[in-house]
Amino acid sequence: MEIKITKTTNPKTKPTENLGFGKYFSDHMFIMDYEKGKGWHDARIVPFADISMSPAATVFHYGAEVFEGLKAYRCADGSVQLFRPIENATRMNNSADRIRLPQIPVDDTIQAIKQLVEIDKDWVPSGAGESLYIRPFLFGSDAQLGLHEIKQARFMIICSPSGSYYAEGINPVKIMIEDEDVRAVRGGTGYAKCGGNYAASNRAGEKAEKLGFTQVLWLDGVERKYIEEVGAMNVMMKINGEVVTPMLTGSILPGVTRKSIIELLKSKGYKVTERRISVEEIINALESGELEEFWGCGTAAVVSPVGELYYEGKTYVINDNKIGETTQMLYDTLTGIQWGRIKDEFGWTVNLGK
Ligand code: PLP
Ligand code: COI
């Protein structure tokens, strides 16, 4: 794929502190357009700027949009590396397939990410826990209000130098188990990383925030009995020495971090089980003291301990609201591999040099 490059003549001043998450954007962005019959064309890297689109574009009306999230990390030797980008490029195609957006060859997505990061390499921050968050997204751009096959689409990538996703950082977050709204059902779009899933989460998310919780833990949409995932992360817990995590049923996002942590734990000899986990089982294990640790994991959230769970008017404290031993080990090992402090024996990182 040939990418036409137009560099900015007006580079922005880089933020130096309090990056937060997703607030600042690098100097450039990637764009490529699709038209049925013609395929993907006009791949280009241009200065980061507003885009112009028809107000009739299908993304504005019927939510035809999928996205990804990955990071570029600055290693101690000054080089920059990506973490499992093929996983993100592949998942984007799986998500696109569900919404009937056109597929993008995985190699082209990777090339676009690499070239964009190369151009904006100076934007990869080097502070503790900071990285360049990369957000690829793909949407329907047909200017037609009828419900129809998507014939025009656009793929873009933007980058945001970011720090911790949660204000709590690595400190335990408080999570509310939602028993009214549901996020996704099997047969729906839960496994796809599409914008609509996040829109469906807004009401419960707002309720949780008002009650002083960081995010919502979703229950399955049919029986409202089994836990699924949190707004921006998959969840795992340690019960009686065994790590358990909700199995992928089609309504949960198959997280890259989740997959990596399962591989990591198994390589260290931990017993890990993917299965259905009822909220009742969790409450019982909390009350009997068998639930030792609970954490969430995701690209933005990294590994985030959960210190409190709220369900039906009651708050349950986990591990005295402190980060547990396994959670800490996972955080240290995963971030160690991502930032190049620990040797990557899994072949997950892609180093792009200095
Ligand atoms: N679940 C949801 C709903 C998410 O938005 C995310 C974040 O991407 C995750 C799980 C974790 O996925 P990953 O580890 O691929 O970032
Ligand atoms: C990510 O972790 O990459 C995500 O996409 C989560 C998002 C809701 C910030």
PDB file of C-alpha atoms in Angstrom, residues 43-207:
ATOM      1  CA  ALA A  43      -4.156   6.156   1.779  1.00  0.00           C
ATOM      2  CA  ARG A  44      -2.644   9.296   3.262  1.00  0.00           C
ATOM      3  CA  ILE A  45      -1.045  10.760   6.352  1.00  0.00           C
ATOM      4  CA  VAL A  46      -1.997  14.391   6.804  1.00  0.00           C
ATOM      5  CA  PRO A  47      -1.843  17.014   9.562  1.00  0.00           C
ATOM      6  CA  PHE A  48      -4.331  16.299  12.372  1.00  0.00           C
ATOM      7  CA  ALA A  49      -7.403  18.422  11.602  1.00  0.00           C
ATOM      8  CA  ASP A  50     -11.198  18.438  11.549  1.00  0.00           C
ATOM      9  CA  ILE A  51     -12.738  16.461   8.701  1.00  0.00           C
ATOM     10  CA  SER A  52     -15.551  17.421   6.398  1.00  0.00           C
ATOM     11  CA  MET A  53     -18.354  14.922   5.767  1.00  0.00           C
ATOM     12  CA  SER A  54     -21.908  14.851   4.494  1.00  0.00           C
ATOM     13  CA  PRO A  55     -24.440  15.259   7.323  1.00  0.00           C
ATOM     14  CA  ALA A  56     -26.231  12.323   5.695  1.00  0.00           C
ATOM     15  CA  ALA A  57     -23.268   9.950   6.252  1.00  0.00           C
ATOM     16  CA  THR A  58     -24.534   6.642   7.614  1.00  0.00           C
ATOM     17  CA  VAL A  59     -22.252   6.784  10.669  1.00  0.00           C
ATOM     18  CA  PHE A  60     -24.254   9.750  12.018  1.00  0.00           C
ATOM     19  CA  HIS A  61     -27.618   8.043  11.687  1.00  0.00           C
ATOM     20  CA  TYR A  62     -27.205   4.309  12.045  1.00  0.00           C
ATOM     21  CA  GLY A  63     -23.990   4.020  14.031  1.00  0.00           C
ATOM     22  CA  ALA A  64     -21.909   2.179  11.419  1.00  0.00           C
ATOM     23  CA  GLU A  65     -18.612   2.465  13.270  1.00  0.00           C
ATOM     24  CA  VAL A  66     -15.964   0.191  14.759  1.00  0.00           C
ATOM     25  CA  PHE A  67     -12.710   1.094  16.468  1.00  0.00           C
ATOM     26  CA  GLU A  68      -9.556  -0.243  18.049  1.00  0.00           C
ATOM     27  CA  GLY A  69      -7.170   0.815  20.780  1.00  0.00           C
ATOM     28  CA  LEU A  70      -3.470   0.014  21.142  1.00  0.00           C
ATOM     29  CA  LYS A  71      -0.409   1.800  22.412  1.00  0.00           C
ATOM     30  CA  ALA A  72       3.152   2.739  21.440  1.00  0.00           C
ATOM     31  CA  TYR A  73       5.555   2.533  24.391  1.00  0.00           C
ATOM     32  CA  ARG A  74       8.862   4.374  24.866  1.00  0.00           C
ATOM     33  CA  CYS A  75      11.564   1.992  26.102  1.00  0.00           C
ATOM     34  CA  ALA A  76      14.501   3.001  28.305  1.00  0.00           C
ATOM     35  CA  ASP A  77      16.900   2.846  25.299  1.00  0.00           C
ATOM     36  CA  GLY A  78      14.736   5.426  23.512  1.00  0.00           C
ATOM     37  CA  SER A  79      13.173   2.993  21.041  1.00  0.00           C
ATOM     38  CA  VAL A  80       9.418   2.733  20.577  1.00  0.00           C
ATOM     39  CA  GLN A  81       7.417  -0.473  20.510  1.00  0.00           C
ATOM     40  CA  LEU A  82       3.894  -1.670  19.797  1.00  0.00           C
ATOM     41  CA  PHE A  83       2.121  -4.457  21.666  1.00  0.00           C
ATOM     42  CA  ARG A  84       0.439  -7.207  19.584  1.00  0.00           C
ATOM     43  CA  PRO A  85      -0.794  -4.914  16.780  1.00  0.00           C
ATOM     44  CA  ILE A  86      -1.849  -7.892  14.652  1.00  0.00           C
ATOM     45  CA  GLU A  87      -4.427  -8.768  17.314  1.00  0.00           C
ATOM     46  CA  ASN A  88      -5.999  -5.316  17.014  1.00  0.00           C
ATOM     47  CA  ALA A  89      -5.946  -5.296  13.226  1.00  0.00           C
ATOM     48  CA  THR A  90      -7.588  -8.732  13.154  1.00  0.00           C
ATOM     49  CA  ARG A  91     -10.209  -7.830  15.754  1.00  0.00           C
ATOM     50  CA  MET A  92     -11.082  -4.696  13.796  1.00  0.00           C
ATOM     51  CA  ASN A  93     -11.930  -6.891  10.811  1.00  0.00           C
ATOM     52  CA  ASN A  94     -14.044  -9.174  13.018  1.00  0.00           C
ATOM     53  CA  SER A  95     -15.897  -6.138  14.363  1.00  0.00           C
ATOM     54  CA  ALA A  96     -16.295  -4.703  10.841  1.00  0.00           C
ATOM     55  CA  ASP A  97     -17.717  -7.999   9.644  1.00  0.00           C
ATOM     56  CA  ARG A  98     -20.508  -7.799  12.264  1.00  0.00           C
ATOM     57  CA  ILE A  99     -21.508  -4.283  11.159  1.00  0.00           C
ATOM     58  CA  ARG A 100     -20.893  -5.072   7.459  1.00  0.00           C
ATOM     59  CA  LEU A 101     -18.183  -2.494   7.081  1.00  0.00           C
ATOM     60  CA  PRO A 102     -15.463  -3.388   4.552  1.00  0.00           C
ATOM     61  CA  GLN A 103     -12.447  -5.399   5.688  1.00  0.00           C
ATOM     62  CA  ILE A 104      -8.934  -3.981   5.602  1.00  0.00           C
ATOM     63  CA  PRO A 105      -5.968  -6.275   4.900  1.00  0.00           C
ATOM     64  CA  VAL A 106      -4.215  -6.757   8.270  1.00  0.00           C
ATOM     65  CA  ASP A 107      -0.842  -5.870   6.696  1.00  0.00           C
ATOM     66  CA  ASP A 108      -2.224  -2.532   5.499  1.00  0.00           C
ATOM     67  CA  THR A 109      -3.581  -1.645   8.944  1.00  0.00           C
ATOM     68  CA  ILE A 110      -0.224  -2.507  10.515  1.00  0.00           C
ATOM     69  CA  GLN A 111       1.664  -0.518   7.876  1.00  0.00           C
ATOM     70  CA  ALA A 112      -0.584   2.505   8.468  1.00  0.00           C
ATOM     71  CA  ILE A 113      -0.063   2.307  12.250  1.00  0.00           C
ATOM     72  CA  LYS A 114       3.696   1.910  11.893  1.00  0.00           C
ATOM     73  CA  GLN A 115       4.100   4.794   9.418  1.00  0.00           C
ATOM     74  CA  LEU A 116       1.940   7.129  11.480  1.00  0.00           C
ATOM     75  CA  VAL A 117       3.813   6.307  14.702  1.00  0.00           C
ATOM     76  CA  GLU A 118       7.105   6.746  12.841  1.00  0.00           C
ATOM     77  CA  ILE A 119       6.113  10.269  11.764  1.00  0.00           C
ATOM     78  CA  ASP A 120       4.818  11.182  15.217  1.00  0.00           C
ATOM     79  CA  LYS A 121       7.503   9.302  17.180  1.00  0.00           C
ATOM     80  CA  ASP A 122       8.394  12.405  19.184  1.00  0.00           C
ATOM     81  CA  TRP A 123       4.844  12.271  20.518  1.00  0.00           C
ATOM     82  CA  VAL A 124       5.464   8.974  22.318  1.00  0.00           C
ATOM     83  CA  PRO A 125       5.886  10.231  25.883  1.00  0.00           C
ATOM     84  CA  SER A 126       8.506   8.863  28.251  1.00  0.00           C
ATOM     85  CA  GLY A 127       7.043   9.570  31.709  1.00  0.00           C
ATOM     86  CA  ALA A 128       6.173   6.688  34.049  1.00  0.00           C
ATOM     87  CA  GLY A 129       3.042   4.908  32.824  1.00  0.00           C
ATOM     88  CA  GLU A 130       2.718   7.164  29.776  1.00  0.00           C
ATOM     89  CA  SER A 131       2.351   5.987  26.190  1.00  0.00           C
ATOM     90  CA  LEU A 132       0.975   7.030  22.824  1.00  0.00           C
ATOM     91  CA  TYR A 133      -2.577   5.681  22.632  1.00  0.00           C
ATOM     92  CA  ILE A 134      -3.397   4.757  19.032  1.00  0.00           C
ATOM     93  CA  ARG A 135      -7.040   4.850  17.975  1.00  0.00           C
ATOM     94  CA  PRO A 136      -7.858   3.290  14.570  1.00  0.00           C
ATOM     95  CA  PHE A 137     -11.522   3.679  13.561  1.00  0.00           C
ATOM     96  CA  LEU A 138     -13.605   2.720  10.573  1.00  0.00           C
ATOM     97  CA  PHE A 139     -17.038   4.052   9.650  1.00  0.00           C
ATOM     98  CA  GLY A 140     -19.681   4.162   6.946  1.00  0.00           C
ATOM     99  CA  SER A 141     -19.621   7.403   4.972  1.00  0.00           C
ATOM    100  CA  ASP A 142     -22.391   6.855   2.369  1.00  0.00           C
ATOM    101  CA  ALA A 143     -24.526   9.989   2.102  1.00  0.00           C
ATOM    102  CA  GLN A 144     -27.914   8.249   1.944  1.00  0.00           C
ATOM    103  CA  LEU A 145     -30.614   7.973   4.592  1.00  0.00           C
ATOM    104  CA  GLY A 146     -32.148   4.682   3.480  1.00  0.00           C
ATOM    105  CA  LEU A 147     -31.039   1.557   5.315  1.00  0.00           C
ATOM    106  CA  HIS A 148     -28.801  -0.155   2.835  1.00  0.00           C
ATOM    107  CA  GLU A 149     -25.569  -1.964   2.205  1.00  0.00           C
ATOM    108  CA  ILE A 150     -22.543   0.180   3.112  1.00  0.00           C
ATOM    109  CA  LYS A 151     -20.852   1.199  -0.129  1.00  0.00           C
ATOM    110  CA  GLN A 152     -18.578   3.925   1.124  1.00  0.00           C
ATOM    111  CA  ALA A 153     -16.387   3.945   4.181  1.00  0.00           C
ATOM    112  CA  ARG A 154     -13.442   5.694   5.711  1.00  0.00           C
ATOM    113  CA  PHE A 155     -10.622   4.356   7.892  1.00  0.00           C
ATOM    114  CA  MET A 156      -8.698   6.730  10.109  1.00  0.00           C
ATOM    115  CA  ILE A 157      -6.058   6.544  12.828  1.00  0.00           C
ATOM    116  CA  ILE A 158      -5.397   9.234  15.398  1.00  0.00           C
ATOM    117  CA  CYS A 159      -2.897   9.184  18.271  1.00  0.00           C
ATOM    118  CA  SER A 160      -3.089  10.622  21.760  1.00  0.00           C
ATOM    119  CA  PRO A 161      -0.203  10.883  24.230  1.00  0.00           C
ATOM    120  CA  SER A 162      -1.813   9.548  27.399  1.00  0.00           C
ATOM    121  CA  GLY A 163      -1.184   8.629  31.004  1.00  0.00           C
ATOM    122  CA  SER A 164      -3.404   6.683  33.338  1.00  0.00           C
ATOM    123  CA  TYR A 165      -6.962   5.934  32.145  1.00  0.00           C
ATOM    124  CA  TYR A 166      -8.426   6.100  35.646  1.00  0.00           C
ATOM    125  CA  ALA A 167      -7.843   9.012  38.004  1.00  0.00           C
ATOM    126  CA  GLU A 168      -7.106   6.308  40.607  1.00  0.00           C
ATOM    127  CA  GLY A 169      -4.033   5.171  38.589  1.00  0.00           C
ATOM    128  CA  ILE A 170      -2.981   1.764  39.910  1.00  0.00           C
ATOM    129  CA  ASN A 171      -5.050   2.261  43.098  1.00  0.00           C
ATOM    130  CA  PRO A 172      -8.178   0.101  43.405  1.00  0.00           C
ATOM    131  CA  VAL A 173     -11.303   1.319  41.592  1.00  0.00           C
ATOM    132  CA  LYS A 174     -14.916   0.984  42.768  1.00  0.00           C
ATOM    133  CA  ILE A 175     -17.254  -0.843  40.452  1.00  0.00           C
ATOM    134  CA  MET A 176     -21.066  -0.990  40.412  1.00  0.00           C
ATOM    135  CA  ILE A 177     -22.768  -4.184  39.237  1.00  0.00           C
ATOM    136  CA  GLU A 178     -25.578  -2.972  36.954  1.00  0.00           C
ATOM    137  CA  ASP A 179     -28.871  -4.845  37.276  1.00  0.00           C
ATOM    138  CA  GLU A 180     -31.173  -2.712  35.089  1.00  0.00           C
ATOM    139  CA  ASP A 181     -29.569  -1.827  31.764  1.00  0.00           C
ATOM    140  CA  VAL A 182     -27.702  -4.417  29.730  1.00  0.00           C
ATOM    141  CA  ARG A 183     -24.858  -3.718  27.334  1.00  0.00           C
ATOM    142  CA  ALA A 184     -25.068  -6.610  24.916  1.00  0.00           C
ATOM    143  CA  VAL A 185     -26.667  -9.983  24.274  1.00  0.00           C
ATOM    144  CA  ARG A 186     -25.429 -13.082  22.532  1.00  0.00           C
ATOM    145  CA  GLY A 187     -26.181 -12.715  18.828  1.00  0.00           C
ATOM    146  CA  GLY A 188     -25.830  -8.952  19.197  1.00  0.00           C
ATOM    147  CA  THR A 189     -22.703  -6.853  18.887  1.00  0.00           C
ATOM    148  CA  GLY A 190     -21.013  -7.382  22.275  1.00  0.00           C
ATOM    149  CA  TYR A 191     -17.937  -9.090  20.831  1.00  0.00           C
ATOM    150  CA  ALA A 192     -17.461  -6.317  18.281  1.00  0.00           C
ATOM    151  CA  LYS A 193     -15.686  -3.137  19.245  1.00  0.00           C
ATOM    152  CA  CYS A 194     -18.383  -0.888  17.812  1.00  0.00           C
ATOM    153  CA  GLY A 195     -19.353   2.555  19.039  1.00  0.00           C
ATOM    154  CA  GLY A 196     -22.975   1.527  19.626  1.00  0.00           C
ATOM    155  CA  ASN A 197     -21.996  -0.764  22.514  1.00  0.00           C
ATOM    156  CA  TYR A 198     -20.497   2.193  24.305  1.00  0.00           C
ATOM    157  CA  ALA A 199     -23.511   4.415  23.618  1.00  0.00           C
ATOM    158  CA  ALA A 200     -25.706   1.696  25.147  1.00  0.00           C
ATOM    159  CA  SER A 201     -23.529   1.897  28.259  1.00  0.00           C
ATOM    160  CA  ASN A 202     -23.874   5.626  28.863  1.00  0.00           C
ATOM    161  CA  ARG A 203     -26.978   5.609  31.060  1.00  0.00           C
ATOM    162  CA  ALA A 204     -25.681   3.055  33.548  1.00  0.00           C
ATOM    163  CA  GLY A 205     -22.236   4.654  33.453  1.00  0.00           C
ATOM    164  CA  GLU A 206     -23.726   7.994  34.440  1.00  0.00           C
ATOM    165  CA  LYS A 207     -25.718   6.356  37.245  1.00  0.00           C
TER     166      LYS A 207
END
